[in-house]
Every structure is written in C-alpha cells, then in structure tokens.
PDB file of C-alpha atoms in Angstrom:
ATOM      1  CA  ASP A  73     -34.611  41.116  30.894  1.00  0.00           C
ATOM      2  CA  SER A  74     -38.048  42.149  31.817  1.00  0.00           C
ATOM      3  CA  GLY A  75     -37.221  45.862  32.625  1.00  0.00           C
ATOM      4  CA  VAL A  76     -38.123  45.516  36.183  1.00  0.00           C
ATOM      5  CA  THR A  77     -35.223  45.931  38.517  1.00  0.00           C
ATOM      6  CA  GLN A  78     -34.930  44.949  42.202  1.00  0.00           C
ATOM      7  CA  THR A  79     -32.330  45.805  44.786  1.00  0.00           C
ATOM      8  CA  PRO A  80     -30.639  44.119  46.548  1.00  0.00           C
ATOM      9  CA  LYS A  81     -30.263  40.726  45.015  1.00  0.00           C
ATOM     10  CA  HIS A  82     -29.521  39.034  48.263  1.00  0.00           C
ATOM     11  CA  LEU A  83     -30.081  40.273  51.905  1.00  0.00           C
ATOM     12  CA  ILE A  84     -28.988  38.274  55.016  1.00  0.00           C
ATOM     13  CA  THR A  85     -30.226  39.611  58.375  1.00  0.00           C
ATOM     14  CA  ALA A  86     -31.008  38.572  61.890  1.00  0.00           C
ATOM     15  CA  THR A  87     -34.302  38.052  63.554  1.00  0.00           C
ATOM     16  CA  GLY A  88     -35.959  41.169  64.832  1.00  0.00           C
ATOM     17  CA  GLN A  89     -34.392  43.454  62.271  1.00  0.00           C
ATOM     18  CA  ARG A  90     -36.021  45.636  59.631  1.00  0.00           C
ATOM     19  CA  VAL A  91     -35.232  45.670  55.899  1.00  0.00           C
ATOM     20  CA  THR A  92     -36.190  47.485  52.847  1.00  0.00           C
ATOM     21  CA  LEU A  93     -36.568  46.040  49.419  1.00  0.00           C
ATOM     22  CA  ARG A  94     -36.615  48.294  46.378  1.00  0.00           C
ATOM     23  CA  CYS A  95     -38.307  47.815  42.960  1.00  0.00           C
ATOM     24  CA  SER A  96     -38.207  49.970  39.848  1.00  0.00           C
ATOM     25  CA  PRO A  97     -41.003  49.165  37.386  1.00  0.00           C
ATOM     26  CA  ARG A  98     -40.666  49.081  33.626  1.00  0.00           C
ATOM     27  CA  SER A  99     -40.694  52.459  32.106  1.00  0.00           C
ATOM     28  CA  GLY A 100     -44.293  53.761  31.719  1.00  0.00           C
ATOM     29  CA  ASP A 101     -45.816  51.062  34.004  1.00  0.00           C
ATOM     30  CA  LEU A 102     -47.971  52.591  36.626  1.00  0.00           C
ATOM     31  CA  SER A 103     -48.846  49.533  38.684  1.00  0.00           C
ATOM     32  CA  VAL A 104     -46.482  47.605  40.903  1.00  0.00           C
ATOM     33  CA  TYR A 105     -47.106  44.251  42.662  1.00  0.00           C
ATOM     34  CA  TRP A 106     -45.229  42.419  45.433  1.00  0.00           C
ATOM     35  CA  TYR A 107     -45.144  38.635  45.648  1.00  0.00           C
ATOM     36  CA  GLN A 108     -43.520  36.367  48.204  1.00  0.00           C
ATOM     37  CA  GLN A 109     -42.161  32.887  47.165  1.00  0.00           C
ATOM     38  CA  SER A 110     -41.419  30.567  50.023  1.00  0.00           C
ATOM     39  CA  LEU A 111     -41.016  26.786  50.179  1.00  0.00           C
ATOM     40  CA  ASP A 112     -44.072  26.305  52.476  1.00  0.00           C
ATOM     41  CA  GLN A 113     -46.446  28.981  51.036  1.00  0.00           C
ATOM     42  CA  GLY A 114     -45.510  28.991  47.380  1.00  0.00           C
ATOM     43  CA  LEU A 115     -45.986  32.190  45.337  1.00  0.00           C
ATOM     44  CA  GLN A 116     -48.293  34.574  47.133  1.00  0.00           C
ATOM     45  CA  PHE A 117     -49.593  38.021  46.238  1.00  0.00           C
ATOM     46  CA  LEU A 118     -48.765  40.470  49.023  1.00  0.00           C
ATOM     47  CA  ILE A 119     -49.746  44.080  47.833  1.00  0.00           C
ATOM     48  CA  GLN A 120     -50.414  46.194  44.885  1.00  0.00           C
ATOM     49  CA  TYR A 121     -49.878  49.894  44.182  1.00  0.00           C
ATOM     50  CA  TYR A 122     -51.126  51.973  41.264  1.00  0.00           C
ATOM     51  CA  ASN A 123     -49.834  55.437  40.621  1.00  0.00           C
ATOM     52  CA  GLY A 124     -48.900  55.921  44.249  1.00  0.00           C
ATOM     53  CA  GLU A 125     -51.946  54.582  45.919  1.00  0.00           C
ATOM     54  CA  GLU A 126     -52.531  51.200  47.409  1.00  0.00           C
ATOM     55  CA  ARG A 127     -54.902  49.190  45.204  1.00  0.00           C
ATOM     56  CA  ALA A 128     -55.223  45.708  46.537  1.00  0.00           C
ATOM     57  CA  LYS A 129     -53.945  43.678  49.619  1.00  0.00           C
ATOM     58  CA  GLY A 130     -53.258  40.042  49.713  1.00  0.00           C
ATOM     59  CA  ASN A 131     -51.709  37.827  52.503  1.00  0.00           C
ATOM     60  CA  ILE A 132     -49.467  40.583  53.780  1.00  0.00           C
ATOM     61  CA  LEU A 133     -48.516  40.468  57.369  1.00  0.00           C
ATOM     62  CA  GLU A 134     -48.954  43.587  59.549  1.00  0.00           C
ATOM     63  CA  ARG A 135     -45.250  43.688  60.089  1.00  0.00           C
ATOM     64  CA  PHE A 136     -44.847  44.407  56.418  1.00  0.00           C
ATOM     65  CA  SER A 137     -45.671  47.629  54.624  1.00  0.00           C
ATOM     66  CA  ALA A 138     -45.128  49.018  51.175  1.00  0.00           C
ATOM     67  CA  GLN A 139     -45.216  52.284  49.316  1.00  0.00           C
ATOM     68  CA  GLN A 140     -45.077  53.631  45.821  1.00  0.00           C
ATOM     69  CA  PHE A 141     -43.178  57.002  45.326  1.00  0.00           C
ATOM     70  CA  PRO A 142     -43.951  59.795  42.747  1.00  0.00           C
ATOM     71  CA  ASP A 143     -41.241  58.399  40.527  1.00  0.00           C
ATOM     72  CA  LEU A 144     -43.281  55.044  40.642  1.00  0.00           C
ATOM     73  CA  HIS A 145     -40.618  53.027  42.266  1.00  0.00           C
ATOM     74  CA  SER A 146     -41.737  51.054  45.134  1.00  0.00           C
ATOM     75  CA  GLU A 147     -40.318  49.854  48.509  1.00  0.00           C
ATOM     76  CA  LEU A 148     -41.389  46.879  50.653  1.00  0.00           C
ATOM     77  CA  ASN A 149     -40.468  47.217  54.327  1.00  0.00           C
ATOM     78  CA  LEU A 150     -40.296  44.156  56.399  1.00  0.00           C
ATOM     79  CA  SER A 151     -39.931  44.597  60.149  1.00  0.00           C
ATOM     80  CA  SER A 152     -39.580  42.441  63.254  1.00  0.00           C
ATOM     81  CA  LEU A 153     -38.227  39.755  61.020  1.00  0.00           C
ATOM     82  CA  GLU A 154     -38.799  36.047  61.827  1.00  0.00           C
ATOM     83  CA  LEU A 155     -37.116  32.993  60.410  1.00  0.00           C
ATOM     84  CA  GLY A 156     -40.296  32.199  58.482  1.00  0.00           C
ATOM     85  CA  ASP A 157     -39.979  35.423  56.501  1.00  0.00           C
ATOM     86  CA  SER A 158     -36.999  33.957  54.587  1.00  0.00           C
ATOM     87  CA  ALA A 159     -38.143  33.847  51.050  1.00  0.00           C
ATOM     88  CA  LEU A 160     -37.730  35.308  47.486  1.00  0.00           C
ATOM     89  CA  TYR A 161     -39.600  38.476  47.249  1.00  0.00           C
ATOM     90  CA  PHE A 162     -40.703  39.408  43.688  1.00  0.00           C
ATOM     91  CA  CYS A 163     -41.871  42.729  42.257  1.00  0.00           C
ATOM     92  CA  ALA A 164     -43.876  42.971  39.123  1.00  0.00           C
ATOM     93  CA  SER A 165     -45.197  45.868  37.107  1.00  0.00           C
ATOM     94  CA  SER A 166     -47.980  46.352  34.563  1.00  0.00           C
ATOM     95  CA  GLU A 167     -48.970  49.216  32.434  1.00  0.00           C
ATOM     96  CA  GLU A 168     -52.395  49.625  33.977  1.00  0.00           C
ATOM     97  CA  THR A 169     -54.307  47.814  36.680  1.00  0.00           C
ATOM     98  CA  GLY A 170     -56.996  45.927  34.837  1.00  0.00           C
ATOM     99  CA  SER A 171     -56.935  42.105  34.832  1.00  0.00           C
ATOM    100  CA  SER A 172     -55.986  41.975  31.187  1.00  0.00           C
ATOM    101  CA  TYR A 173     -52.684  43.792  31.596  1.00  0.00           C
ATOM    102  CA  GLU A 174     -49.669  41.542  31.712  1.00  0.00           C
ATOM    103  CA  GLN A 175     -47.292  41.586  34.691  1.00  0.00           C
ATOM    104  CA  TYR A 176     -43.565  41.580  34.203  1.00  0.00           C
ATOM    105  CA  PHE A 177     -41.552  40.261  36.928  1.00  0.00           C
ATOM    106  CA  GLY A 178     -38.187  41.431  38.321  1.00  0.00           C
ATOM    107  CA  PRO A 179     -35.327  39.038  39.325  1.00  0.00           C
ATOM    108  CA  GLY A 180     -36.317  39.105  42.999  1.00  0.00           C
ATOM    109  CA  THR A 181     -34.634  39.734  46.308  1.00  0.00           C
ATOM    110  CA  ARG A 182     -33.581  36.644  48.226  1.00  0.00           C
ATOM    111  CA  LEU A 183     -34.002  37.485  51.968  1.00  0.00           C
ATOM    112  CA  THR A 184     -32.374  35.174  54.424  1.00  0.00           C
ATOM    113  CA  VAL A 185     -33.214  35.658  58.174  1.00  0.00           C
ATOM    114  CA  THR A 186     -30.899  33.912  60.550  1.00  0.00           C
TER     115      THR A 186
ATOM    116  CA  ALA B 220     -61.437  31.109  48.472  1.00  0.00           C
ATOM    117  CA  GLN B 221     -60.108  31.059  44.905  1.00  0.00           C
ATOM    118  CA  SER B 222     -57.451  28.481  44.420  1.00  0.00           C
ATOM    119  CA  VAL B 223     -55.286  27.106  41.747  1.00  0.00           C
ATOM    120  CA  SER B 224     -54.095  23.494  41.838  1.00  0.00           C
ATOM    121  CA  GLN B 225     -51.200  21.964  39.961  1.00  0.00           C
ATOM    122  CA  HIS B 226     -51.379  18.173  40.532  1.00  0.00           C
ATOM    123  CA  ASN B 227     -47.933  17.309  39.289  1.00  0.00           C
ATOM    124  CA  HIS B 228     -45.346  18.604  41.701  1.00  0.00           C
ATOM    125  CA  HIS B 229     -42.363  17.055  39.964  1.00  0.00           C
ATOM    126  CA  VAL B 230     -42.081  15.608  36.502  1.00  0.00           C
ATOM    127  CA  ILE B 231     -39.051  14.046  34.932  1.00  0.00           C
ATOM    128  CA  LEU B 232     -38.980  13.371  31.104  1.00  0.00           C
ATOM    129  CA  SER B 233     -36.506  12.411  28.548  1.00  0.00           C
ATOM    130  CA  GLU B 234     -35.757  14.797  25.611  1.00  0.00           C
ATOM    131  CA  ALA B 235     -38.370  14.519  22.755  1.00  0.00           C
ATOM    132  CA  ALA B 236     -41.038  13.338  25.151  1.00  0.00           C
ATOM    133  CA  SER B 237     -44.386  14.928  25.175  1.00  0.00           C
ATOM    134  CA  LEU B 238     -45.403  17.197  28.093  1.00  0.00           C
ATOM    135  CA  GLU B 239     -48.702  17.901  29.739  1.00  0.00           C
ATOM    136  CA  LEU B 240     -48.975  19.761  33.016  1.00  0.00           C
ATOM    137  CA  GLY B 241     -52.283  19.901  34.735  1.00  0.00           C
ATOM    138  CA  CYS B 242     -53.851  23.039  36.152  1.00  0.00           C
ATOM    139  CA  ASN B 243     -57.316  23.527  37.661  1.00  0.00           C
ATOM    140  CA  TYR B 244     -58.890  26.550  39.359  1.00  0.00           C
ATOM    141  CA  SER B 245     -61.746  26.837  41.600  1.00  0.00           C
ATOM    142  CA  TYR B 246     -63.278  30.259  40.842  1.00  0.00           C
ATOM    143  CA  GLY B 247     -66.666  30.080  38.952  1.00  0.00           C
ATOM    144  CA  GLY B 248     -66.652  33.618  37.546  1.00  0.00           C
ATOM    145  CA  THR B 249     -64.751  34.887  34.460  1.00  0.00           C
ATOM    146  CA  VAL B 250     -60.945  34.548  34.727  1.00  0.00           C
ATOM    147  CA  ASN B 251     -57.913  35.131  32.893  1.00  0.00           C
ATOM    148  CA  LEU B 252     -55.371  32.322  32.877  1.00  0.00           C
ATOM    149  CA  PHE B 253     -51.617  32.307  32.667  1.00  0.00           C
ATOM    150  CA  TRP B 254     -48.697  29.975  32.577  1.00  0.00           C
ATOM    151  CA  TYR B 255     -45.351  31.347  33.821  1.00  0.00           C
ATOM    152  CA  VAL B 256     -41.896  29.545  33.726  1.00  0.00           C
ATOM    153  CA  GLN B 257     -38.998  30.077  36.098  1.00  0.00           C
ATOM    154  CA  TYR B 258     -35.635  28.845  34.874  1.00  0.00           C
ATOM    155  CA  PRO B 259     -33.163  28.044  37.526  1.00  0.00           C
ATOM    156  CA  GLY B 260     -31.969  31.270  39.120  1.00  0.00           C
ATOM    157  CA  GLN B 261     -34.098  33.545  36.904  1.00  0.00           C
ATOM    158  CA  HIS B 262     -37.336  35.548  37.271  1.00  0.00           C
ATOM    159  CA  LEU B 263     -40.792  34.493  36.204  1.00  0.00           C
ATOM    160  CA  GLN B 264     -41.351  34.635  32.521  1.00  0.00           C
ATOM    161  CA  LEU B 265     -44.734  34.549  30.850  1.00  0.00           C
ATOM    162  CA  LEU B 266     -45.207  31.514  28.485  1.00  0.00           C
ATOM    163  CA  LEU B 267     -48.878  32.138  27.448  1.00  0.00           C
ATOM    164  CA  LYS B 268     -52.138  33.628  28.469  1.00  0.00           C
ATOM    165  CA  TYR B 269     -55.814  33.224  27.817  1.00  0.00           C
ATOM    166  CA  PHE B 270     -58.246  36.045  28.075  1.00  0.00           C
ATOM    167  CA  SER B 271     -61.014  35.046  25.699  1.00  0.00           C
ATOM    168  CA  GLY B 272     -61.620  33.605  22.173  1.00  0.00           C
ATOM    169  CA  ASP B 273     -59.971  30.413  20.912  1.00  0.00           C
ATOM    170  CA  PRO B 274     -59.520  28.166  23.941  1.00  0.00           C
ATOM    171  CA  LEU B 275     -56.292  26.726  22.448  1.00  0.00           C
ATOM    172  CA  VAL B 276     -53.620  29.252  23.053  1.00  0.00           C
ATOM    173  CA  LYS B 277     -50.130  29.160  21.604  1.00  0.00           C
ATOM    174  CA  GLY B 278     -47.174  30.620  23.544  1.00  0.00           C
ATOM    175  CA  ILE B 279     -43.536  31.038  23.277  1.00  0.00           C
ATOM    176  CA  LYS B 280     -40.935  28.154  22.846  1.00  0.00           C
ATOM    177  CA  GLY B 281     -43.475  25.787  21.262  1.00  0.00           C
ATOM    178  CA  PHE B 282     -45.767  25.700  24.384  1.00  0.00           C
ATOM    179  CA  GLU B 283     -49.513  25.688  24.079  1.00  0.00           C
ATOM    180  CA  ALA B 284     -52.536  25.423  26.576  1.00  0.00           C
ATOM    181  CA  GLU B 285     -56.148  24.571  26.270  1.00  0.00           C
ATOM    182  CA  PHE B 286     -58.890  26.265  28.342  1.00  0.00           C
ATOM    183  CA  ILE B 287     -61.686  23.839  29.097  1.00  0.00           C
ATOM    184  CA  LYS B 288     -64.240  25.862  30.943  1.00  0.00           C
ATOM    185  CA  SER B 289     -66.469  22.965  31.908  1.00  0.00           C
ATOM    186  CA  LYS B 290     -63.490  21.320  33.682  1.00  0.00           C
ATOM    187  CA  PHE B 291     -62.037  24.569  35.163  1.00  0.00           C
ATOM    188  CA  SER B 292     -58.858  23.469  33.574  1.00  0.00           C
ATOM    189  CA  PHE B 293     -55.909  25.162  31.656  1.00  0.00           C
ATOM    190  CA  ASN B 294     -53.386  22.330  30.932  1.00  0.00           C
ATOM    191  CA  LEU B 295     -49.976  23.149  29.465  1.00  0.00           C
ATOM    192  CA  ARG B 296     -48.613  21.104  26.596  1.00  0.00           C
ATOM    193  CA  LYS B 297     -45.522  20.709  24.512  1.00  0.00           C
ATOM    194  CA  PRO B 298     -45.209  17.937  21.915  1.00  0.00           C
ATOM    195  CA  SER B 299     -41.428  17.494  22.189  1.00  0.00           C
ATOM    196  CA  VAL B 300     -39.426  18.799  25.254  1.00  0.00           C
ATOM    197  CA  GLN B 301     -35.870  19.809  25.223  1.00  0.00           C
ATOM    198  CA  TRP B 302     -33.311  19.774  27.991  1.00  0.00           C
ATOM    199  CA  SER B 303     -33.472  23.676  28.093  1.00  0.00           C
ATOM    200  CA  ASP B 304     -37.117  23.324  29.135  1.00  0.00           C
ATOM    201  CA  THR B 305     -35.893  22.206  32.667  1.00  0.00           C
ATOM    202  CA  ALA B 306     -37.515  24.709  34.948  1.00  0.00           C
ATOM    203  CA  GLU B 307     -40.428  25.291  37.296  1.00  0.00           C
ATOM    204  CA  TYR B 308     -43.835  26.056  35.796  1.00  0.00           C
ATOM    205  CA  PHE B 309     -46.564  28.026  37.445  1.00  0.00           C
ATOM    206  CA  CYS B 310     -50.210  28.294  36.483  1.00  0.00           C
ATOM    207  CA  ALA B 311     -51.889  31.425  37.575  1.00  0.00           C
ATOM    208  CA  VAL B 312     -55.302  33.235  37.491  1.00  0.00           C
ATOM    209  CA  THR B 313     -56.678  36.704  37.692  1.00  0.00           C
ATOM    210  CA  ARG B 314     -60.388  37.347  38.091  1.00  0.00           C
ATOM    211  CA  LEU B 315     -62.057  39.740  35.837  1.00  0.00           C
ATOM    212  CA  ASN B 316     -63.050  43.055  37.523  1.00  0.00           C
ATOM    213  CA  ALA B 317     -61.308  42.027  40.681  1.00  0.00           C
ATOM    214  CA  GLY B 318     -57.990  43.633  40.285  1.00  0.00           C
ATOM    215  CA  ASN B 319     -54.871  42.179  38.679  1.00  0.00           C
ATOM    216  CA  MET B 320     -53.394  40.193  41.395  1.00  0.00           C
ATOM    217  CA  LEU B 321     -52.196  36.749  40.287  1.00  0.00           C
ATOM    218  CA  THR B 322     -53.079  33.663  42.272  1.00  0.00           C
ATOM    219  CA  PHE B 323     -50.601  30.988  41.550  1.00  0.00           C
ATOM    220  CA  GLY B 324     -50.617  27.317  41.662  1.00  0.00           C
ATOM    221  CA  GLY B 325     -48.000  25.488  43.678  1.00  0.00           C
ATOM    222  CA  GLY B 326     -45.719  24.989  40.602  1.00  0.00           C
ATOM    223  CA  THR B 327     -44.503  21.914  38.868  1.00  0.00           C
ATOM    224  CA  ARG B 328     -40.722  21.236  38.668  1.00  0.00           C
ATOM    225  CA  LEU B 329     -39.819  19.698  35.259  1.00  0.00           C
ATOM    226  CA  MET B 330     -36.490  18.096  34.715  1.00  0.00           C
ATOM    227  CA  VAL B 331     -35.744  16.976  31.207  1.00  0.00           C
ATOM    228  CA  LYS B 332     -32.918  14.368  30.915  1.00  0.00           C
ATOM    229  CA  PRO B 333     -30.686  14.691  27.852  1.00  0.00           C
TER     230      PRO B 333
END
C-alpha cells in the first residue's frame, strides 16, 4: 500500500459523458501527478499540481482538466468522452516537486467508455 | 523529444534463469533513472532509482541496474528470477531541473515459468 488512494476503482460510462476521478495523496505530500496508461499510448504523464497550483502539463487533451484542492486531494475531470479515452488513470504523489523526489503511485482508476 | 526505449516487449524465462531488461533514453542532459514494477492488477512500485554516484544501483527483491552514461542505458538485472517476478517492468526518466514528471518506456512483460 503506497498511501495514495484513488476512487473509484472502476468506471464504465458512455461516449459523450463526463466523469471525475479522485486522488488523495500520501499524508504530507504536496505534489500530485496524473498519468494515463493505455494499450496504444503506454504510460503518459498528463498533469502535475503542487500545493494547489498547476506545475507542469504533459500530453493532456483539452477535454481533460484537473485541480488540486486546499486539502491537497486532486480531481481529474474528463469530458466529452471518446472510446479512445478508455484507459487506466494513475495518480501519484511526492513530498516536493524536485526531480529527486520519489513518486508513489495509487492503485488507479480503470475507465471504460462504451 | 525525450524518449525512453525498452526493446524487449515480452520476455519468458524459467525460474532460476538470469534476467536482463534493456532501457535506453534519448535525453542528453542530466537525468534521474527509475525502474518500476507493476504486478498483475496492482499499482506501480519503485524497484530502484539512480540519481548520482555509483552507477551500479541495488534495489528491492534482488534487482539491480547499471547506469552507463556513454550508452544512455540503464539496464535492469536479476541473477535468478522467481515465479513471483512475473510482472510488467517500466523504465522511467526525469530530467534535472525540468520538473518531476516521469517519462516511461513502453514496458516489458516478464513471464516466469515455474
């Protein structure tokens, strides 16, 4: 158990819908990262937040957005869903934001778009 | 663009065989290097990491990796695999002073036959 929690574990929804994935970082960690794991794209970095502010963006679609709340939990919002958005979405957290800080991964949310 | 390549997509070994998984990265600057493991149905776990110093890094569960700067490589090794090592292995990189987002390789699925 990494200490990072994600809900829900599984999500099945239809194309065109909107979903919200939730992540609670390890106690004391200020930085949260979102990654997408799909069969065709592999594991890709989406976005990073640090202490409530966006810190870095990766290959995140405009239909996707995220935020980090004052209690440091984070939510990833996916809208106008397409079949290709079906993937495993991981959240990770680290104590700080420097490249030497280890990231701890949550169990992931498996999203299936039908 | 920075990339990480894992040339072995699938590896099948018998128990007690030796393992070496290749990883190469394309970035020329200073990097931090990681190997993560994902057991079936579980989250990513850190096996080992290299930031600086001795290029031979020892991790958990008997794994080690060697950083060869001239070859841009960070190969993972284990002298004798066990059935419980069946998992997917990911090499990943972060760049110094460029945030903490991980760039992952495509992963190597290892199956160890009992």
